[in-house]
Amino acid sequence: MNIGQAANQSGLPVKTLRYYEEIGLVQPARSSGNDYRDYSSTDVEHLRFLQRARAVGFGLHVCRELLELYRDENRRCSQVKKLVLEKIDQVEAQLQELHALKSALTDMANGCAGDDSTDCTIIETLAQPKPSLMPFMLVESSS
């Protein structure tokens, strides 16, 4: 099948299929004579697998590993579980960062009168060289 049909069946944009081919995640056959991509049902199955792996948050590097494990009949479930547990750890760290960010934003909002005054504690906080409410590291400009 051509790239448009494969995109339609996999639920991915044509541009994504081209990118996945460029980085070696999928390698569709090429038609003789016109050099068009010729996607097999297995290629589409792999594209769907990649789409689902991306949908649950795996980066392309891990998707490559997962796809290799998917293709490997001798894979060990422990290898796959290790990748999932690592992703869970990343999600937990992101959640902690988001909670800290929410807390900082809540503190800023609570400290603001929200009236028609020209003095705004939120602006003052953000204007500080190193705001004490910020739960993250600011990148200093080199200029």
mmCIF file of N, CA and C in Angstrom:
data_model
loop_
_atom_site.group_PDB
_atom_site.id
_atom_site.type_symbol
_atom_site.label_atom_id
_atom_site.label_comp_id
_atom_site.label_asym_id
_atom_site.label_seq_id
_atom_site.Cartn_x
_atom_site.Cartn_y
_atom_site.Cartn_z
ATOM 1 N N MET A 1 0.848 -1.180 0.000
ATOM 2 C CA MET A 1 0.000 0.000 0.000
ATOM 3 C C MET A 1 0.887 1.235 0.000
ATOM 4 N N ASN A 2 0.354 2.340 -0.506
ATOM 5 C CA ASN A 2 1.149 3.563 -0.583
ATOM 6 C C ASN A 2 1.168 4.279 0.771
ATOM 7 N N ILE A 3 1.936 5.347 0.835
ATOM 8 C CA ILE A 3 2.130 6.040 2.108
ATOM 9 C C ILE A 3 0.833 6.650 2.635
ATOM 10 N N GLY A 4 -0.019 7.142 1.753
ATOM 11 C CA GLY A 4 -1.294 7.716 2.185
ATOM 12 C C GLY A 4 -2.200 6.672 2.814
ATOM 13 N N GLN A 5 -2.251 5.496 2.200
ATOM 14 C CA GLN A 5 -3.065 4.408 2.744
ATOM 15 C C GLN A 5 -2.502 3.940 4.085
ATOM 16 N N ALA A 6 -1.173 3.831 4.162
ATOM 17 C CA ALA A 6 -0.541 3.406 5.421
ATOM 18 C C ALA A 6 -0.797 4.434 6.522
ATOM 19 N N ALA A 7 -0.739 5.703 6.163
ATOM 20 C CA ALA A 7 -1.014 6.760 7.142
ATOM 21 C C ALA A 7 -2.450 6.653 7.632
ATOM 22 N N ASN A 8 -3.363 6.447 6.727
ATOM 23 C CA ASN A 8 -4.774 6.325 7.079
ATOM 24 C C ASN A 8 -5.013 5.121 7.994
ATOM 25 N N GLN A 9 -4.412 3.988 7.671
ATOM 26 C CA GLN A 9 -4.624 2.778 8.471
ATOM 27 C C GLN A 9 -3.917 2.824 9.822
ATOM 28 N N SER A 10 -2.819 3.558 9.893
ATOM 29 C CA SER A 10 -2.074 3.623 11.157
ATOM 30 C C SER A 10 -2.542 4.758 12.055
ATOM 31 N N GLY A 11 -3.260 5.719 11.487
ATOM 32 C CA GLY A 11 -3.699 6.868 12.271
ATOM 33 C C GLY A 11 -2.626 7.921 12.456
ATOM 34 N N LEU A 12 -1.570 7.839 11.665
ATOM 35 C CA LEU A 12 -0.469 8.799 11.751
ATOM 36 C C LEU A 12 -0.430 9.664 10.496
ATOM 37 N N PRO A 13 0.040 10.897 10.620
ATOM 38 C CA PRO A 13 0.182 11.745 9.435
ATOM 39 C C PRO A 13 1.274 11.216 8.499
ATOM 40 N N VAL A 14 1.138 11.500 7.225
ATOM 41 C CA VAL A 14 2.132 11.101 6.225
ATOM 42 C C VAL A 14 3.510 11.630 6.621
ATOM 43 N N LYS A 15 3.552 12.859 7.112
ATOM 44 C CA LYS A 15 4.824 13.474 7.520
ATOM 45 C C LYS A 15 5.520 12.628 8.598
ATOM 46 N N THR A 16 4.743 12.076 9.517
ATOM 47 C CA THR A 16 5.309 11.236 10.578
ATOM 48 C C THR A 16 5.873 9.950 9.993
ATOM 49 N N LEU A 17 5.168 9.354 9.046
ATOM 50 C CA LEU A 17 5.665 8.137 8.410
ATOM 51 C C LEU A 17 6.996 8.401 7.714
ATOM 52 N N ARG A 18 7.077 9.527 7.029
ATOM 53 C CA ARG A 18 8.342 9.876 6.358
ATOM 54 C C ARG A 18 9.461 10.065 7.383
ATOM 55 N N TYR A 19 9.131 10.718 8.495
ATOM 56 C CA TYR A 19 10.137 10.934 9.538
ATOM 57 C C TYR A 19 10.575 9.604 10.153
ATOM 58 N N TYR A 20 9.623 8.743 10.456
ATOM 59 C CA TYR A 20 9.966 7.438 11.025
ATOM 60 C C TYR A 20 10.853 6.640 10.073
ATOM 61 N N GLU A 21 10.605 6.774 8.782
ATOM 62 C CA GLU A 21 11.467 6.104 7.808
ATOM 63 C C GLU A 21 12.859 6.738 7.820
ATOM 64 N N GLU A 22 12.900 8.061 7.864
ATOM 65 C CA GLU A 22 14.173 8.790 7.859
ATOM 66 C C GLU A 22 15.062 8.380 9.031
ATOM 67 N N ILE A 23 14.455 8.166 10.204
ATOM 68 C CA ILE A 23 15.258 7.804 11.383
ATOM 69 C C ILE A 23 15.371 6.293 11.567
ATOM 70 N N GLY A 24 14.819 5.535 10.627
ATOM 71 C CA GLY A 24 15.007 4.088 10.635
ATOM 72 C C GLY A 24 14.050 3.291 11.496
ATOM 73 N N LEU A 25 12.966 3.895 11.958
ATOM 74 C CA LEU A 25 11.999 3.127 12.753
ATOM 75 C C LEU A 25 11.207 2.150 11.891
ATOM 76 N N VAL A 26 10.885 2.559 10.689
ATOM 77 C CA VAL A 26 10.225 1.669 9.727
ATOM 78 C C VAL A 26 10.984 1.761 8.410
ATOM 79 N N GLN A 27 10.972 0.672 7.677
ATOM 80 C CA GLN A 27 11.653 0.640 6.385
ATOM 81 C C GLN A 27 10.770 -0.056 5.364
ATOM 82 N N PRO A 28 9.814 0.692 4.812
ATOM 83 C CA PRO A 28 8.944 0.077 3.814
ATOM 84 C C PRO A 28 9.737 -0.288 2.559
ATOM 85 N N ALA A 29 9.253 -1.307 1.884
ATOM 86 C CA ALA A 29 9.874 -1.694 0.618
ATOM 87 C C ALA A 29 9.665 -0.569 -0.389
ATOM 88 N N ARG A 30 10.450 -0.587 -1.438
ATOM 89 C CA ARG A 30 10.304 0.392 -2.518
ATOM 90 C C ARG A 30 9.852 -0.337 -3.768
ATOM 91 N N SER A 31 8.853 0.231 -4.432
ATOM 92 C CA SER A 31 8.358 -0.355 -5.678
ATOM 93 C C SER A 31 9.428 -0.229 -6.745
ATOM 94 N N SER A 32 9.581 -1.282 -7.522
ATOM 95 C CA SER A 32 10.565 -1.219 -8.603
ATOM 96 C C SER A 32 10.043 -0.288 -9.693
ATOM 97 N N GLY A 33 10.928 0.452 -10.260
ATOM 98 C CA GLY A 33 10.553 1.353 -11.342
ATOM 99 C C GLY A 33 10.293 2.765 -10.882
ATOM 100 N N ASN A 34 9.353 2.955 -9.943
ATOM 101 C CA ASN A 34 9.008 4.319 -9.539
ATOM 102 C C ASN A 34 9.541 4.697 -8.162
ATOM 103 N N ASP A 35 10.100 3.755 -7.443
ATOM 104 C CA ASP A 35 10.713 3.987 -6.125
ATOM 105 C C ASP A 35 9.722 4.496 -5.072
ATOM 106 N N TYR A 36 8.419 4.259 -5.277
ATOM 107 C CA TYR A 36 7.422 4.625 -4.271
ATOM 108 C C TYR A 36 7.526 3.692 -3.077
ATOM 109 N N ARG A 37 7.181 4.213 -1.912
ATOM 110 C CA ARG A 37 7.144 3.375 -0.715
ATOM 111 C C ARG A 37 6.001 2.375 -0.857
ATOM 112 N N ASP A 38 6.261 1.158 -0.424
ATOM 113 C CA ASP A 38 5.240 0.108 -0.481
ATOM 114 C C ASP A 38 5.124 -0.497 0.920
ATOM 115 N N TYR A 39 4.148 -0.004 1.677
ATOM 116 C CA TYR A 39 3.969 -0.444 3.060
ATOM 117 C C TYR A 39 3.219 -1.770 3.109
ATOM 118 N N SER A 40 3.730 -2.676 3.915
ATOM 119 C CA SER A 40 3.074 -3.971 4.121
ATOM 120 C C SER A 40 2.143 -3.875 5.324
ATOM 121 N N SER A 41 1.349 -4.900 5.522
ATOM 122 C CA SER A 41 0.482 -4.925 6.706
ATOM 123 C C SER A 41 1.330 -4.972 7.978
ATOM 124 N N THR A 42 2.500 -5.595 7.912
ATOM 125 C CA THR A 42 3.411 -5.621 9.068
ATOM 126 C C THR A 42 3.938 -4.218 9.360
ATOM 127 N N ASP A 43 4.264 -3.469 8.307
ATOM 128 C CA ASP A 43 4.706 -2.081 8.509
ATOM 129 C C ASP A 43 3.624 -1.272 9.216
ATOM 130 N N VAL A 44 2.383 -1.440 8.778
ATOM 131 C CA VAL A 44 1.270 -0.711 9.391
ATOM 132 C C VAL A 44 1.089 -1.146 10.840
ATOM 133 N N GLU A 45 1.241 -2.422 11.108
ATOM 134 C CA GLU A 45 1.160 -2.936 12.484
ATOM 135 C C GLU A 45 2.227 -2.266 13.351
ATOM 136 N N HIS A 46 3.443 -2.138 12.815
ATOM 137 C CA HIS A 46 4.528 -1.487 13.556
ATOM 138 C C HIS A 46 4.232 -0.001 13.763
ATOM 139 N N LEU A 47 3.648 0.639 12.763
ATOM 140 C CA LEU A 47 3.283 2.052 12.895
ATOM 141 C C LEU A 47 2.220 2.245 13.968
ATOM 142 N N ARG A 48 1.251 1.359 14.006
ATOM 143 C CA ARG A 48 0.218 1.434 15.057
ATOM 144 C C ARG A 48 0.846 1.233 16.432
ATOM 145 N N PHE A 49 1.771 0.290 16.521
ATOM 146 C CA PHE A 49 2.484 0.040 17.775
ATOM 147 C C PHE A 49 3.205 1.314 18.218
ATOM 148 N N LEU A 50 3.911 1.945 17.289
ATOM 149 C CA LEU A 50 4.627 3.183 17.603
ATOM 150 C C LEU A 50 3.666 4.290 18.013
ATOM 151 N N GLN A 51 2.531 4.369 17.338
ATOM 152 C CA GLN A 51 1.542 5.398 17.665
ATOM 153 C C GLN A 51 1.044 5.218 19.093
ATOM 154 N N ARG A 52 0.778 3.985 19.489
ATOM 155 C CA ARG A 52 0.296 3.731 20.858
ATOM 156 C C ARG A 52 1.398 3.993 21.882
ATOM 157 N N ALA A 53 2.635 3.619 21.558
ATOM 158 C CA ALA A 53 3.754 3.864 22.475
ATOM 159 C C ALA A 53 3.969 5.365 22.670
ATOM 160 N N ARG A 54 3.860 6.132 21.589
ATOM 161 C CA ARG A 54 3.994 7.588 21.703
ATOM 162 C C ARG A 54 2.828 8.178 22.490
ATOM 163 N N ALA A 55 1.640 7.611 22.292
ATOM 164 C CA ALA A 55 0.444 8.130 22.969
ATOM 165 C C ALA A 55 0.540 7.999 24.483
ATOM 166 N N VAL A 56 1.264 7.001 24.977
ATOM 167 C CA VAL A 56 1.417 6.858 26.432
ATOM 168 C C VAL A 56 2.692 7.533 26.931
ATOM 169 N N GLY A 57 3.336 8.305 26.048
ATOM 170 C CA GLY A 57 4.413 9.171 26.499
ATOM 171 C C GLY A 57 5.832 8.714 26.266
ATOM 172 N N PHE A 58 6.035 7.603 25.597
ATOM 173 C CA PHE A 58 7.405 7.161 25.355
ATOM 174 C C PHE A 58 8.052 8.027 24.279
ATOM 175 N N GLY A 59 9.309 8.386 24.518
ATOM 176 C CA GLY A 59 10.080 9.126 23.529
ATOM 177 C C GLY A 59 10.513 8.205 22.401
ATOM 178 N N LEU A 60 11.011 8.790 21.336
ATOM 179 C CA LEU A 60 11.380 7.996 20.164
ATOM 180 C C LEU A 60 12.479 6.986 20.457
ATOM 181 N N HIS A 61 13.422 7.348 21.317
ATOM 182 C CA HIS A 61 14.502 6.412 21.648
ATOM 183 C C HIS A 61 13.935 5.148 22.304
ATOM 184 N N VAL A 62 13.032 5.325 23.254
ATOM 185 C CA VAL A 62 12.418 4.176 23.932
ATOM 186 C C VAL A 62 11.472 3.455 22.974
ATOM 187 N N CYS A 63 10.784 4.201 22.123
ATOM 188 C CA CYS A 63 9.914 3.560 21.124
ATOM 189 C C CYS A 63 10.724 2.625 20.236
ATOM 190 N N ARG A 64 11.926 3.050 19.877
ATOM 191 C CA ARG A 64 12.802 2.190 19.066
ATOM 192 C C ARG A 64 13.102 0.893 19.828
ATOM 193 N N GLU A 65 13.436 1.027 21.106
ATOM 194 C CA GLU A 65 13.711 -0.165 21.926
ATOM 195 C C GLU A 65 12.483 -1.058 22.031
ATOM 196 N N LEU A 66 11.332 -0.444 22.282
ATOM 197 C CA LEU A 66 10.096 -1.219 22.406
ATOM 198 C C LEU A 66 9.755 -1.927 21.103
ATOM 199 N N LEU A 67 9.952 -1.247 19.986
ATOM 200 C CA LEU A 67 9.669 -1.865 18.693
ATOM 201 C C LEU A 67 10.611 -3.035 18.436
ATOM 202 N N GLU A 68 11.869 -2.872 18.798
ATOM 203 C CA GLU A 68 12.818 -3.981 18.656
ATOM 204 C C GLU A 68 12.396 -5.161 19.522
ATOM 205 N N LEU A 69 11.948 -4.876 20.735
ATOM 206 C CA LEU A 69 11.470 -5.948 21.611
ATOM 207 C C LEU A 69 10.197 -6.582 21.054
ATOM 208 N N TYR A 70 9.326 -5.777 20.496
ATOM 209 C CA TYR A 70 8.090 -6.276 19.886
ATOM 210 C C TYR A 70 8.406 -7.244 18.747
ATOM 211 N N ARG A 71 9.421 -6.900 17.961
ATOM 212 C CA ARG A 71 9.816 -7.742 16.822
ATOM 213 C C ARG A 71 10.570 -9.000 17.256
ATOM 214 N N ASP A 72 11.164 -8.970 18.433
ATOM 215 C CA ASP A 72 12.012 -10.067 18.915
ATOM 216 C C ASP A 72 11.174 -11.134 19.610
ATOM 217 N N GLU A 73 11.090 -12.298 19.010
ATOM 218 C CA GLU A 73 10.310 -13.386 19.609
ATOM 219 C C GLU A 73 10.954 -13.913 20.887
ATOM 220 N N ASN A 74 12.243 -13.630 21.083
ATOM 221 C CA ASN A 74 12.952 -14.098 22.280
ATOM 222 C C ASN A 74 13.061 -13.020 23.354
ATOM 223 N N ARG A 75 12.259 -11.976 23.226
ATOM 224 C CA ARG A 75 12.316 -10.890 24.209
ATOM 225 C C ARG A 75 11.930 -11.414 25.592
ATOM 226 N N ARG A 76 12.372 -10.686 26.572
ATOM 227 C CA ARG A 76 11.992 -11.003 27.945
ATOM 228 C C ARG A 76 11.051 -9.906 28.436
ATOM 229 N N CYS A 77 9.993 -10.330 29.060
ATOM 230 C CA CYS A 77 9.016 -9.381 29.594
ATOM 231 C C CYS A 77 9.686 -8.422 30.580
ATOM 232 N N SER A 78 10.700 -8.901 31.279
ATOM 233 C CA SER A 78 11.395 -8.054 32.253
ATOM 234 C C SER A 78 12.040 -6.847 31.580
ATOM 235 N N GLN A 79 12.488 -7.008 30.330
ATOM 236 C CA GLN A 79 13.086 -5.889 29.601
ATOM 237 C C GLN A 79 12.038 -4.811 29.326
ATOM 238 N N VAL A 80 10.866 -5.248 28.942
ATOM 239 C CA VAL A 80 9.782 -4.316 28.638
ATOM 240 C C VAL A 80 9.313 -3.628 29.916
ATOM 241 N N LYS A 81 9.153 -4.412 30.971
ATOM 242 C CA LYS A 81 8.692 -3.846 32.240
ATOM 243 C C LYS A 81 9.672 -2.803 32.760
ATOM 244 N N LYS A 82 10.966 -3.042 32.579
ATOM 245 C CA LYS A 82 11.982 -2.091 33.025
ATOM 246 C C LYS A 82 11.779 -0.736 32.347
ATOM 247 N N LEU A 83 11.496 -0.751 31.054
ATOM 248 C CA LEU A 83 11.260 0.500 30.326
ATOM 249 C C LEU A 83 10.016 1.216 30.839
ATOM 250 N N VAL A 84 8.973 0.449 31.138
ATOM 251 C CA VAL A 84 7.736 1.044 31.652
ATOM 252 C C VAL A 84 7.961 1.621 33.046
ATOM 253 N N LEU A 85 8.682 0.910 33.893
ATOM 254 C CA LEU A 85 8.956 1.414 35.238
ATOM 255 C C LEU A 85 9.802 2.689 35.194
ATOM 256 N N GLU A 86 10.746 2.750 34.260
ATOM 257 C CA GLU A 86 11.536 3.971 34.093
ATOM 258 C C GLU A 86 10.641 5.139 33.678
ATOM 259 N N LYS A 87 9.679 4.870 32.809
ATOM 260 C CA LYS A 87 8.744 5.918 32.380
ATOM 261 C C LYS A 87 7.881 6.373 33.552
ATOM 262 N N ILE A 88 7.455 5.433 34.375
ATOM 263 C CA ILE A 88 6.665 5.786 35.562
ATOM 264 C C ILE A 88 7.474 6.709 36.466
ATOM 265 N N ASP A 89 8.759 6.413 36.658
ATOM 266 C CA ASP A 89 9.619 7.279 37.472
ATOM 267 C C ASP A 89 9.697 8.688 36.875
ATOM 268 N N GLN A 90 9.810 8.774 35.554
ATOM 269 C CA GLN A 90 9.848 10.081 34.895
ATOM 270 C C GLN A 90 8.539 10.838 35.107
ATOM 271 N N VAL A 91 7.428 10.133 34.992
ATOM 272 C CA VAL A 91 6.119 10.764 35.181
ATOM 273 C C VAL A 91 5.978 11.259 36.617
ATOM 274 N N GLU A 92 6.426 10.459 37.576
ATOM 275 C CA GLU A 92 6.379 10.876 38.985
ATOM 276 C C GLU A 92 7.188 12.154 39.200
ATOM 277 N N ALA A 93 8.375 12.222 38.607
ATOM 278 C CA ALA A 93 9.206 13.420 38.742
ATOM 279 C C ALA A 93 8.512 14.629 38.110
ATOM 280 N N GLN A 94 7.888 14.422 36.953
ATOM 281 C CA GLN A 94 7.160 15.514 36.303
ATOM 282 C C GLN A 94 5.985 15.972 37.158
ATOM 283 N N LEU A 95 5.295 15.023 37.775
ATOM 284 C CA LEU A 95 4.172 15.381 38.645
ATOM 285 C C LEU A 95 4.640 16.217 39.829
ATOM 286 N N GLN A 96 5.771 15.847 40.417
ATOM 287 C CA GLN A 96 6.308 16.622 41.535
ATOM 288 C C GLN A 96 6.646 18.042 41.086
ATOM 289 N N GLU A 97 7.253 18.168 39.899
ATOM 290 C CA GLU A 97 7.578 19.493 39.374
ATOM 291 C C GLU A 97 6.308 20.304 39.122
ATOM 292 N N LEU A 98 5.286 19.653 38.590
ATOM 293 C CA LEU A 98 4.022 20.349 38.330
ATOM 294 C C LEU A 98 3.338 20.776 39.624
ATOM 295 N N HIS A 99 3.401 19.939 40.659
ATOM 296 C CA HIS A 99 2.817 20.311 41.952
ATOM 297 C C HIS A 99 3.556 21.513 42.543
ATOM 298 N N ALA A 100 4.886 21.524 42.425
ATOM 299 C CA ALA A 100 5.663 22.659 42.922
ATOM 300 C C ALA A 100 5.332 23.925 42.132
ATOM 301 N N LEU A 101 5.173 23.782 40.829
ATOM 302 C CA LEU A 101 4.807 24.923 39.996
ATOM 303 C C LEU A 101 3.419 25.437 40.360
ATOM 304 N N LYS A 102 2.481 24.523 40.561
ATOM 305 C CA LYS A 102 1.124 24.920 40.952
ATOM 306 C C LYS A 102 1.154 25.661 42.286
ATOM 307 N N SER A 103 1.937 25.165 43.216
ATOM 308 C CA SER A 103 2.043 25.802 44.523
ATOM 309 C C SER A 103 2.603 27.222 44.390
ATOM 310 N N ALA A 104 3.637 27.383 43.565
ATOM 311 C CA ALA A 104 4.221 28.711 43.365
ATOM 312 C C ALA A 104 3.215 29.660 42.725
ATOM 313 N N LEU A 105 2.486 29.170 41.734
ATOM 314 C CA LEU A 105 1.474 30.006 41.078
ATOM 315 C C LEU A 105 0.340 30.360 42.032
ATOM 316 N N THR A 106 -0.058 29.399 42.850
ATOM 317 C CA THR A 106 -1.118 29.647 43.835
ATOM 318 C C THR A 106 -0.670 30.700 44.836
ATOM 319 N N ASP A 107 0.579 30.592 45.302
ATOM 320 C CA ASP A 107 1.114 31.595 46.228
ATOM 321 C C ASP A 107 1.121 32.985 45.590
ATOM 322 N N MET A 108 1.509 33.047 44.317
ATOM 323 C CA MET A 108 1.496 34.350 43.636
ATOM 324 C C MET A 108 0.074 34.897 43.531
ATOM 325 N N ALA A 109 -0.857 34.047 43.144
ATOM 326 C CA ALA A 109 -2.255 34.484 43.007
ATOM 327 C C ALA A 109 -2.822 34.909 44.352
ATOM 328 N N ASN A 110 -2.525 34.156 45.411
ATOM 329 C CA ASN A 110 -3.034 34.486 46.745
ATOM 330 C C ASN A 110 -2.431 35.776 47.286
ATOM 331 N N GLY A 111 -1.217 36.103 46.858
ATOM 332 C CA GLY A 111 -0.560 37.316 47.324
ATOM 333 C C GLY A 111 -0.980 38.561 46.567
ATOM 334 N N CYS A 112 -1.774 38.383 45.556
ATOM 335 C CA CYS A 112 -2.191 39.506 44.713
ATOM 336 C C CYS A 112 -3.575 39.984 45.135
ATOM 337 N N ALA A 113 -3.707 41.296 45.281
ATOM 338 C CA ALA A 113 -5.005 41.859 45.666
ATOM 339 C C ALA A 113 -6.021 41.718 44.538
ATOM 340 N N GLY A 114 -5.553 41.713 43.310
ATOM 341 C CA GLY A 114 -6.457 41.551 42.184
ATOM 342 C C GLY A 114 -7.381 42.729 41.969
ATOM 343 N N ASP A 115 -6.967 43.895 42.464
ATOM 344 C CA ASP A 115 -7.812 45.087 42.324
ATOM 345 C C ASP A 115 -7.313 45.955 41.162
ATOM 346 N N ASP A 116 -7.746 47.202 41.130
ATOM 347 C CA ASP A 116 -7.377 48.108 40.046
ATOM 348 C C ASP A 116 -6.083 48.872 40.322
ATOM 349 N N SER A 117 -5.394 48.505 41.368
ATOM 350 C CA SER A 117 -4.141 49.154 41.734
ATOM 351 C C SER A 117 -3.080 48.888 40.660
ATOM 352 N N THR A 118 -2.131 49.814 40.532
ATOM 353 C CA THR A 118 -1.034 49.618 39.581
ATOM 354 C C THR A 118 0.082 48.777 40.178
ATOM 355 N N ASP A 119 0.088 48.628 41.493
ATOM 356 C CA ASP A 119 1.069 47.774 42.156
ATOM 357 C C ASP A 119 0.577 46.332 42.088
ATOM 358 N N CYS A 120 1.397 45.480 41.516
ATOM 359 C CA CYS A 120 1.001 44.074 41.371
ATOM 360 C C CYS A 120 2.099 43.186 41.936
ATOM 361 N N THR A 121 1.765 42.443 42.968
ATOM 362 C CA THR A 121 2.764 41.578 43.607
ATOM 363 C C THR A 121 3.244 40.468 42.671
ATOM 364 N N ILE A 122 2.406 40.055 41.751
ATOM 365 C CA ILE A 122 2.835 39.008 40.806
ATOM 366 C C ILE A 122 3.938 39.560 39.904
ATOM 367 N N ILE A 123 3.728 40.749 39.367
ATOM 368 C CA ILE A 123 4.746 41.386 38.523
ATOM 369 C C ILE A 123 6.019 41.605 39.322
ATOM 370 N N GLU A 124 5.879 42.078 40.569
ATOM 371 C CA GLU A 124 7.048 42.309 41.421
ATOM 372 C C GLU A 124 7.801 41.006 41.677
ATOM 373 N N THR A 125 7.074 39.933 41.921
ATOM 374 C CA THR A 125 7.711 38.635 42.159
ATOM 375 C C THR A 125 8.471 38.172 40.925
ATOM 376 N N LEU A 126 7.844 38.285 39.762
ATOM 377 C CA LEU A 126 8.488 37.838 38.526
ATOM 378 C C LEU A 126 9.673 38.714 38.142
ATOM 379 N N ALA A 127 9.672 39.972 38.602
ATOM 380 C CA ALA A 127 10.756 40.897 38.282
ATOM 381 C C ALA A 127 11.984 40.691 39.161
ATOM 382 N N GLN A 128 11.844 39.948 40.267
ATOM 383 C CA GLN A 128 12.979 39.708 41.159
ATOM 384 C C GLN A 128 14.040 38.889 40.424
ATOM 385 N N PRO A 129 15.342 39.190 40.672
ATOM 386 C CA PRO A 129 16.405 38.421 40.012
ATOM 387 C C PRO A 129 16.300 36.916 40.298
ATOM 388 N N LYS A 130 15.961 36.577 41.520
ATOM 389 C CA LYS A 130 15.794 35.169 41.888
ATOM 390 C C LYS A 130 14.556 35.061 42.759
ATOM 391 N N PRO A 131 13.403 34.977 42.134
ATOM 392 C CA PRO A 131 12.163 34.924 42.912
ATOM 393 C C PRO A 131 12.153 33.732 43.868
ATOM 394 N N SER A 132 11.833 34.004 45.117
ATOM 395 C CA SER A 132 11.842 32.952 46.134
ATOM 396 C C SER A 132 10.720 31.945 45.944
ATOM 397 N N LEU A 133 9.681 32.327 45.227
ATOM 398 C CA LEU A 133 8.555 31.416 45.038
ATOM 399 C C LEU A 133 8.765 30.430 43.894
ATOM 400 N N MET A 134 9.790 30.625 43.103
ATOM 401 C CA MET A 134 9.976 29.782 41.930
ATOM 402 C C MET A 134 10.564 28.426 42.320
ATOM 403 N N PRO A 135 9.866 27.339 41.983
ATOM 404 C CA PRO A 135 10.342 26.007 42.341
ATOM 405 C C PRO A 135 11.306 25.429 41.313
ATOM 406 N N PHE A 136 11.790 26.260 40.402
ATOM 407 C CA PHE A 136 12.635 25.743 39.342
ATOM 408 C C PHE A 136 13.801 26.692 39.127
ATOM 409 N N MET A 137 14.807 26.203 38.432
ATOM 410 C CA MET A 137 16.017 26.976 38.178
ATOM 411 C C MET A 137 15.796 27.867 36.963
ATOM 412 N N LEU A 138 16.129 29.129 37.108
ATOM 413 C CA LEU A 138 16.054 30.042 35.979
ATOM 414 C C LEU A 138 17.376 30.003 35.233
ATOM 415 N N VAL A 139 17.310 30.112 33.930
ATOM 416 C CA VAL A 139 18.518 30.142 33.118
ATOM 417 C C VAL A 139 18.976 31.585 33.034
ATOM 418 N N GLU A 140 20.201 31.819 33.448
ATOM 419 C CA GLU A 140 20.755 33.168 33.409
ATOM 420 C C GLU A 140 21.174 33.481 31.981
ATOM 421 N N SER A 141 20.883 34.688 31.534
ATOM 422 C CA SER A 141 21.298 35.075 30.185
ATOM 423 C C SER A 141 22.781 35.400 30.201
ATOM 424 N N SER A 142 23.438 35.129 29.096
ATOM 425 C CA SER A 142 24.877 35.367 29.023
ATOM 426 C C SER A 142 25.204 36.755 28.496
ATOM 427 N N SER A 143 24.202 37.539 28.160
ATOM 428 C CA SER A 143 24.466 38.882 27.625
ATOM 429 C C SER A 143 24.576 39.920 28.702
#
